[in-house]
Amino acid sequence: MTETTQILTEHTRSEIDMWLKKYPEDKKQSAVLAALREAQHQNGGFLTTELMDAVAAYLGLSNIAVYEVASFYSMFETESVGRHSISVCTNISCMLMGSDTIVEHLEKKLGVKTGESTKDGKFFIKVEEECLAACCGGPMMMIDHKYYENLTPERVDEILDEFE
Amino acid sequence: MSEDKITIEVDGQTLTANKGQMLIDVTDDNDIYVPRFCYHKKLSVAANCRLCLVEIEKVPKLMPACATPVMDGMKVKTRTQAAFEGQKSIMEFLLINHPLDCPICDQGGECELQDLAMGYGNDVSRYQEKKRVVKDKNIGPLIQTDLTRCIHCTRCVRFGEEIAGLREMGATGRGENMQIGTYIEKSVSSEMSGNIIDLCPVGALTSKPFRYSARSWELVQKDAIAPHDSVGSNIHVHVKGNQVKRVVPANNESINEVWISDRDRFSYEAVYSDERLKLPMVKENGIWHEVDWETALDVVKNSLKVLVDSNESDQIGTIASASSTLEELYLLQKFIRGIGSNNIDSRLKQSHFADKNAGPSFPYLGQSISEFDALQSALLIGSNVRKDQPIINHRLRKAVLHGASVMALNSVDYDFNFPVVAKSIVAPDLMPIELASILKALVESTNADVDKQIQQSIDKAIVSDVHRTIAVNLTDADDAIVLLGNIATAHPQFLLLRSLAGLIAKLSNSKLGYLSESANTSGAWLSGALPHRLAGAKQQENVGMNTLEMLEAQLKAYVLMGVEPELDCYDSRLARDAMKNAAFVVSLTAFRSEEMNDYADVLLPISVFTETSGTYINNEGTSQSFAGVVSPLAEARPAWKVLRVLGNYFELDGFDYQSSADVLSEVMAEIGDIKCDNSESWKITGSINSSANGIQRITETPMNMIDPISRRAVSLQKTDDVSDGAIHINSALAAKNKLTNDDSANVEQDESSATLKVIIDDRVPDDCVLIQSAHPAQISLGASFGEIRISKS
Ligand code: SF4
Ligand code: FES
Ligand code: FES
C-alpha cells in the first residue's frame, strides 16, 4: 500500500475489494463509481482531492480520470457540504405537484439557498438535476438515501426535526 | 488489387480505399477537404465535434466522416446543400460559447475555428444569451491556457492518454459545465507536452513563451533540425524580421512524425539570452576587452604558435560539443591536427575509452528510428530514454502498445510511460554483474556453446527470475534490441557493459544499439573529432588524448567549442581545475558565463543552430543538412567560418572553403556511405566483480541541462527537468545517516567536498547517491561515478 492510499480506511478498502472481485483483473476502473461512493461515505458525504487521488492510486488510474468521474456524477460532492444531503426533485411531475413551494419553504426554514449548506454543517440542499423516479409520490425529496413523498411544508418541518 | 481494397465514390470521383478505413482518411488522401476539429490522424477517433458531417447515399442522416468506415460501393457527397447546412448548424453550436476575442487571441490567423467560421459560419449570431466563462488554470511555464475558448474537441486529452502516456488533461463536470483542464492546479509534466499547443484547434492552449510576441501572418516559416538529442527531429523555425519567434514540428514520418519534445520546441529562447556573447573578447591582465575579430584571432594565433613552435603541440587539448555541426567538427579536427595535436575529443561524459579502434564507426542506434514501432522486445541498459531521447521513447511506447516487452537495467528507478515487464535497479558497480546474470540465464536457456573465457566470467553469476524473464523475452521475440543509454555510456565500466550487452544481443538473436546523447554524436565520430580516428573512422596513427586524459594532464592550452567543461564533462572538478590552471584557453562559444570569465583568455562568439548552415548525423545515421534561418547575432559568426579563418591564419593547406557546402562535400567524401555494424564479436574486457565499497555516486543529466543552449532557455529552466543541486538518497540511507528532506548534508568525494540539500528519493538504490550534473553547487565534487561520503552538516 502506498502513502496515497493510506487515507482510505480499512473498511473502505475492503468494500472496494469486494467490488473489484466483480470485474476482470485488468478492468479495475470499472469499480471507480463504487470506490468513490465508499470514499465519500467514509468522509461524511463529500470527496476531497486527497481521497480521489487515493482512489486513483488504489485502482491504478490517473488522478484526472477519477476527477472526471467524480465531477461528472451528481451524487458525488467535491466540496465540503453539510452532513445531511437534501435533494428536492424539481422535475416535471414534481414541479406540477408544487415542488417549487417545497424548495421555497426549505430554503426559508434553513436560511440557505439551494446548493448551500447550513452554517452548523447539518444540512445541505443539493441541486438535484434528475427525476428521482418517484413521480407518483410527488412532490418528493430524498435525504441521505431515504425518500420522502407527498410533501407539504408541514411534513417537511416534521421530517427535518427528526435529524440530528 | 488485393482483397482489402474497395471502391467508393466521393463527389462523383471514384476512389480506391482500404477496407475499414475511415472515410475522412480516404478523402484526406485524395485531397478532398472535409472540415473537422476533433479528428487527428495520430489520435483515436472521438467524433465529438460533428463538423465533418457528409451525406451518404441511402443513409437518411448526415454521417461524421471521421467515424464512418468506408464500404464497397459507398457513394458520398461532401458538398451538397444538406451537408453544408449540417456543418453550418454545428458551427453555430460551437460558436455559442466561444468568445469573439480573435483580435487579442494568439491563435488568431492560424485558428482552425476562425478559418472554418469564415467558411462555414454565419456572419451574424442568433445567440443572445450569456456565454460560458471558464477560469484559466496555470498548467506550467510552457503552455498558456485560455479555456473559455475551448471547444471540447478533446484532442489534448487524447494526446495525453495515447501519445504522452500520461493522462494529465481531462474533461471534468458535465453538460454546460464541462471543462477541459487539469482539475487541480498542477503543471503538466510530460516531456512532449508542447504538442498540445499544435493540436488545439483554437486558442485555448497556446505557447506561453511566444505569447503576444508576434501574429502568425508576420512569421516566415523556415526548416531546421532540432539541435538537442540524437533523434534529429525536423522542425520549423518561425521568424519575424531577423528574430526567431518560435519552433514547431515539421512532419517527418520516419523520424519525429508530427511531434517534437519540449526541449526542441522551447530551447530557441536561449538565442536571445542575456548571456549571449556578442563580440570577440580578449582578457589582458585579468581584464576583459571587447575587440574585433582580427585582434582576437591574432591573440589565438600567437598564443598557440608559441606551443607549436616549441614542439609542444601536444600541450594543446581540444574539447568540442557533439551538438556542433559536422562541418564545424570536421574543420576543428583538421585545424588542430594541422597544427600538430591529436588531442581532440567530443565524448565529454564518457570515462572508459580503452576500446579505441575496436569500437564501432559511430554509436549506431542499431536500427532505424521508425523500426522501433514494430519492435517486439527491448532491454534498456542505463537509460532514461523518456527524458533523454523522447521521440525514441515515443516509438518504444508505440511498440509496447502493440505488445512489445520492454525491460530495464538501471541505477535509478526511472518512471516509464509504459509498463516495463522486468526491471533491475542496482548500484552502478552491480550493473555488469546483473548483465552477467542475464547472460548466464541466456546460456542456460539456449544451451548455447560459448567460449571458455565467457563461461568462466559468468560462472559465479546468480540467476534470478528477473534475469530469466529478460532472457526469455529477448530470445522469444523475432525482433529485439539491447540498448545502451546515456548512463551506460558514462559508466566507468562502459566497455564491459558493452561487451556483455553485445553478448546478450548475440545469444538472444537481438540487435545491439546505442542511444547516443547529442544531435551530432554520430557526426562527431564520423568527422574525426576523436583522438584515435580521422574522418570516416580511419585509424589515426599517433593516438591523441581523450577528454579525460586531456583534463588529467592539465595541459598548457585548451581549445573549446560549444562546451562548458565544468558543466558538460564527466569530472566537473577536474575540468574546472584544468581550465583554471591552463596558460591559455580559447573558447568558441555562443554564451558567456562567470566561470568562462575566470578561466578563458579569448572568447570567440559563434552562431547557434538557427544562425548557421550545417549538417547533423542522427543516431540512425541519417544525415540532415540545414541552412541558417536568421543572421548571426551581432558579431557572432558560424564556427566553420571562424575555423576556416584560423586555418588561414596558421597558413594551413586546404582551408579555402567558399561555403559550408564545400566543407560538407569534403567530409562526406571521407566518410563515404554512412554505415555501421554493431554486431562485432565481443570479448569480455575486464573482470566482472564489484570492487566498490561504501556509498556510490550516480550522475544523471536532466533533460533541460544537456547543453549550453537548453541551460539558457528560460522557460525550460522553470520546468522540473533541471538540476536541483541536491543529493538524492533513498529513505534507508537517509535513516542510516539521520537525514531528512531538506536537511543539508556534507558530501565528500576524493579530497573535495560540498554542502548539498538532501532529497529523499526512493528511486535510488541502497547505498547510492544520485546527483544531477551541470549544477554549480556540485562542480567542486568531481567524477560522475565513484565513492562518495555523506554526513549531516
Ligand atoms: S483545450 Fe483545445 S485541444 Fe483541448 S479540448 Fe479544448 S479545444 Fe480541444
Ligand atoms: S419528477 Fe420528481 S420524482 Fe420524477
Ligand atoms: S472531426 Fe468528425 S466529429 Fe469531429
PDB file of N, CA, C and O in Angstrom, chain B residues 5 30 34 58 102 113 141 191 202 241 287 325 342 398 422 438-439 506 550 593 729 778 783 786:
ATOM      1  N   LYS B   5      -8.898  -4.062 -50.798  1.00  0.00           N
ATOM      2  CA  LYS B   5      -9.177  -2.794 -51.482  1.00  0.00           C
ATOM      3  C   LYS B   5     -10.636  -2.742 -51.907  1.00  0.00           C
ATOM      4  O   LYS B   5     -11.199  -3.721 -52.370  1.00  0.00           O
ATOM      5  N   ASN B  30      -7.015  11.847 -50.790  1.00  0.00           N
ATOM      6  CA  ASN B  30      -7.316  12.245 -52.163  1.00  0.00           C
ATOM      7  C   ASN B  30      -7.576  13.740 -52.299  1.00  0.00           C
ATOM      8  O   ASN B  30      -8.199  14.187 -53.265  1.00  0.00           O
ATOM      9  N   VAL B  34     -12.705  17.842 -46.029  1.00  0.00           N
ATOM     10  CA  VAL B  34     -13.862  17.761 -45.146  1.00  0.00           C
ATOM     11  C   VAL B  34     -13.463  18.507 -43.874  1.00  0.00           C
ATOM     12  O   VAL B  34     -12.421  18.215 -43.302  1.00  0.00           O
ATOM     13  N   LYS B  58     -28.325   6.621 -49.489  1.00  0.00           N
ATOM     14  CA  LYS B  58     -29.119   5.606 -48.807  1.00  0.00           C
ATOM     15  C   LYS B  58     -29.016   5.672 -47.288  1.00  0.00           C
ATOM     16  O   LYS B  58     -29.484   4.797 -46.586  1.00  0.00           O
ATOM     17  N   CYS B 102     -10.946  37.112 -31.053  1.00  0.00           N
ATOM     18  CA  CYS B 102      -9.867  36.854 -32.019  1.00  0.00           C
ATOM     19  C   CYS B 102      -8.804  37.965 -32.068  1.00  0.00           C
ATOM     20  O   CYS B 102      -7.617  37.660 -32.198  1.00  0.00           O
ATOM     21  N   LEU B 113     -10.779  27.200 -35.925  1.00  0.00           N
ATOM     22  CA  LEU B 113     -12.159  27.651 -35.715  1.00  0.00           C
ATOM     23  C   LEU B 113     -12.428  28.923 -36.506  1.00  0.00           C
ATOM     24  O   LEU B 113     -13.473  29.081 -37.134  1.00  0.00           O
ATOM     25  N   PRO B 141       5.035  26.407 -17.032  1.00  0.00           N
ATOM     26  CA  PRO B 141       5.727  27.515 -17.691  1.00  0.00           C
ATOM     27  C   PRO B 141       5.667  27.489 -19.217  1.00  0.00           C
ATOM     28  O   PRO B 141       6.106  28.428 -19.859  1.00  0.00           O
ATOM     29  N   GLU B 191       7.281  15.308 -21.148  1.00  0.00           N
ATOM     30  CA  GLU B 191       8.384  15.913 -21.900  1.00  0.00           C
ATOM     31  C   GLU B 191       7.965  16.236 -23.329  1.00  0.00           C
ATOM     32  O   GLU B 191       8.722  16.789 -24.091  1.00  0.00           O
ATOM     33  N   VAL B 202      -8.072  25.630 -31.467  1.00  0.00           N
ATOM     34  CA  VAL B 202      -8.430  27.018 -31.154  1.00  0.00           C
ATOM     35  C   VAL B 202      -7.344  27.630 -30.275  1.00  0.00           C
ATOM     36  O   VAL B 202      -6.270  27.053 -30.105  1.00  0.00           O
ATOM     37  N   GLY B 241      11.041  39.185 -39.088  1.00  0.00           N
ATOM     38  CA  GLY B 241      12.213  40.015 -39.356  1.00  0.00           C
ATOM     39  C   GLY B 241      13.437  39.128 -39.287  1.00  0.00           C
ATOM     40  O   GLY B 241      13.541  38.130 -39.998  1.00  0.00           O
ATOM     41  N   ILE B 287      41.675  41.567 -17.198  1.00  0.00           N
ATOM     42  CA  ILE B 287      40.567  42.449 -17.573  1.00  0.00           C
ATOM     43  C   ILE B 287      40.083  42.123 -18.975  1.00  0.00           C
ATOM     44  O   ILE B 287      40.889  41.955 -19.906  1.00  0.00           O
ATOM     45  N   THR B 325      28.012  21.201 -35.536  1.00  0.00           N
ATOM     46  CA  THR B 325      27.675  20.571 -36.816  1.00  0.00           C
ATOM     47  C   THR B 325      28.836  19.720 -37.319  1.00  0.00           C
ATOM     48  O   THR B 325      29.973  19.848 -36.851  1.00  0.00           O
ATOM     49  N   ASN B 342      46.889  15.817 -31.756  1.00  0.00           N
ATOM     50  CA  ASN B 342      45.807  14.847 -31.961  1.00  0.00           C
ATOM     51  C   ASN B 342      44.878  14.783 -30.758  1.00  0.00           C
ATOM     52  O   ASN B 342      44.039  13.902 -30.653  1.00  0.00           O
ATOM     53  N   LYS B 398       4.965   3.056 -28.527  1.00  0.00           N
ATOM     54  CA  LYS B 398       4.075   2.529 -29.560  1.00  0.00           C
ATOM     55  C   LYS B 398       4.239   1.013 -29.673  1.00  0.00           C
ATOM     56  O   LYS B 398       3.270   0.277 -29.810  1.00  0.00           O
ATOM     57  N   ALA B 422      10.126  -6.292 -16.822  1.00  0.00           N
ATOM     58  CA  ALA B 422      11.082  -6.735 -15.806  1.00  0.00           C
ATOM     59  C   ALA B 422      12.091  -5.635 -15.634  1.00  0.00           C
ATOM     60  O   ALA B 422      12.517  -5.016 -16.604  1.00  0.00           O
ATOM     61  N   ILE B 438      22.135 -12.101 -16.561  1.00  0.00           N
ATOM     62  CA  ILE B 438      21.235 -12.244 -17.714  1.00  0.00           C
ATOM     63  C   ILE B 438      21.902 -13.141 -18.762  1.00  0.00           C
ATOM     64  O   ILE B 438      21.277 -14.026 -19.339  1.00  0.00           O
ATOM     65  N   LEU B 439      23.193 -12.906 -18.947  1.00  0.00           N
ATOM     66  CA  LEU B 439      23.936 -13.700 -19.916  1.00  0.00           C
ATOM     67  C   LEU B 439      23.907 -15.182 -19.533  1.00  0.00           C
ATOM     68  O   LEU B 439      23.698 -16.063 -20.366  1.00  0.00           O
ATOM     69  N   LYS B 506      23.828 -11.071 -28.984  1.00  0.00           N
ATOM     70  CA  LYS B 506      24.181 -12.132 -29.914  1.00  0.00           C
ATOM     71  C   LYS B 506      23.451 -13.439 -29.555  1.00  0.00           C
ATOM     72  O   LYS B 506      22.851 -14.074 -30.402  1.00  0.00           O
ATOM     73  N   MET B 550      43.019  14.470 -21.364  1.00  0.00           N
ATOM     74  CA  MET B 550      43.377  15.879 -21.567  1.00  0.00           C
ATOM     75  C   MET B 550      43.203  16.668 -20.283  1.00  0.00           C
ATOM     76  O   MET B 550      44.003  17.536 -19.959  1.00  0.00           O
ATOM     77  N   SER B 593      29.905  33.012 -19.499  1.00  0.00           N
ATOM     78  CA  SER B 593      29.485  32.737 -18.121  1.00  0.00           C
ATOM     79  C   SER B 593      30.562  33.215 -17.173  1.00  0.00           C
ATOM     80  O   SER B 593      31.685  33.492 -17.588  1.00  0.00           O
ATOM     81  N   ILE B 729      18.819  10.567  -2.073  1.00  0.00           N
ATOM     82  CA  ILE B 729      19.139   9.291  -1.423  1.00  0.00           C
ATOM     83  C   ILE B 729      17.833   8.612  -1.037  1.00  0.00           C
ATOM     84  O   ILE B 729      16.811   9.280  -0.865  1.00  0.00           O
ATOM     85  N   GLN B 778      27.505  21.477  -7.359  1.00  0.00           N
ATOM     86  CA  GLN B 778      28.235  20.217  -7.226  1.00  0.00           C
ATOM     87  C   GLN B 778      29.513  20.152  -8.062  1.00  0.00           C
ATOM     88  O   GLN B 778      30.174  19.119  -8.090  1.00  0.00           O
ATOM     89  N   ALA B 783      34.127  13.414 -10.182  1.00  0.00           N
ATOM     90  CA  ALA B 783      33.705  12.443 -11.189  1.00  0.00           C
ATOM     91  C   ALA B 783      32.243  12.037 -11.038  1.00  0.00           C
ATOM     92  O   ALA B 783      31.686  12.012  -9.937  1.00  0.00           O
ATOM     93  N   GLY B 786      31.672   6.855  -8.646  1.00  0.00           N
ATOM     94  CA  GLY B 786      32.748   6.597  -7.707  1.00  0.00           C
ATOM     95  C   GLY B 786      32.256   6.683  -6.292  1.00  0.00           C
ATOM     96  O   GLY B 786      31.062   6.871  -6.034  1.00  0.00           O
TER      97      GLY B 786
END
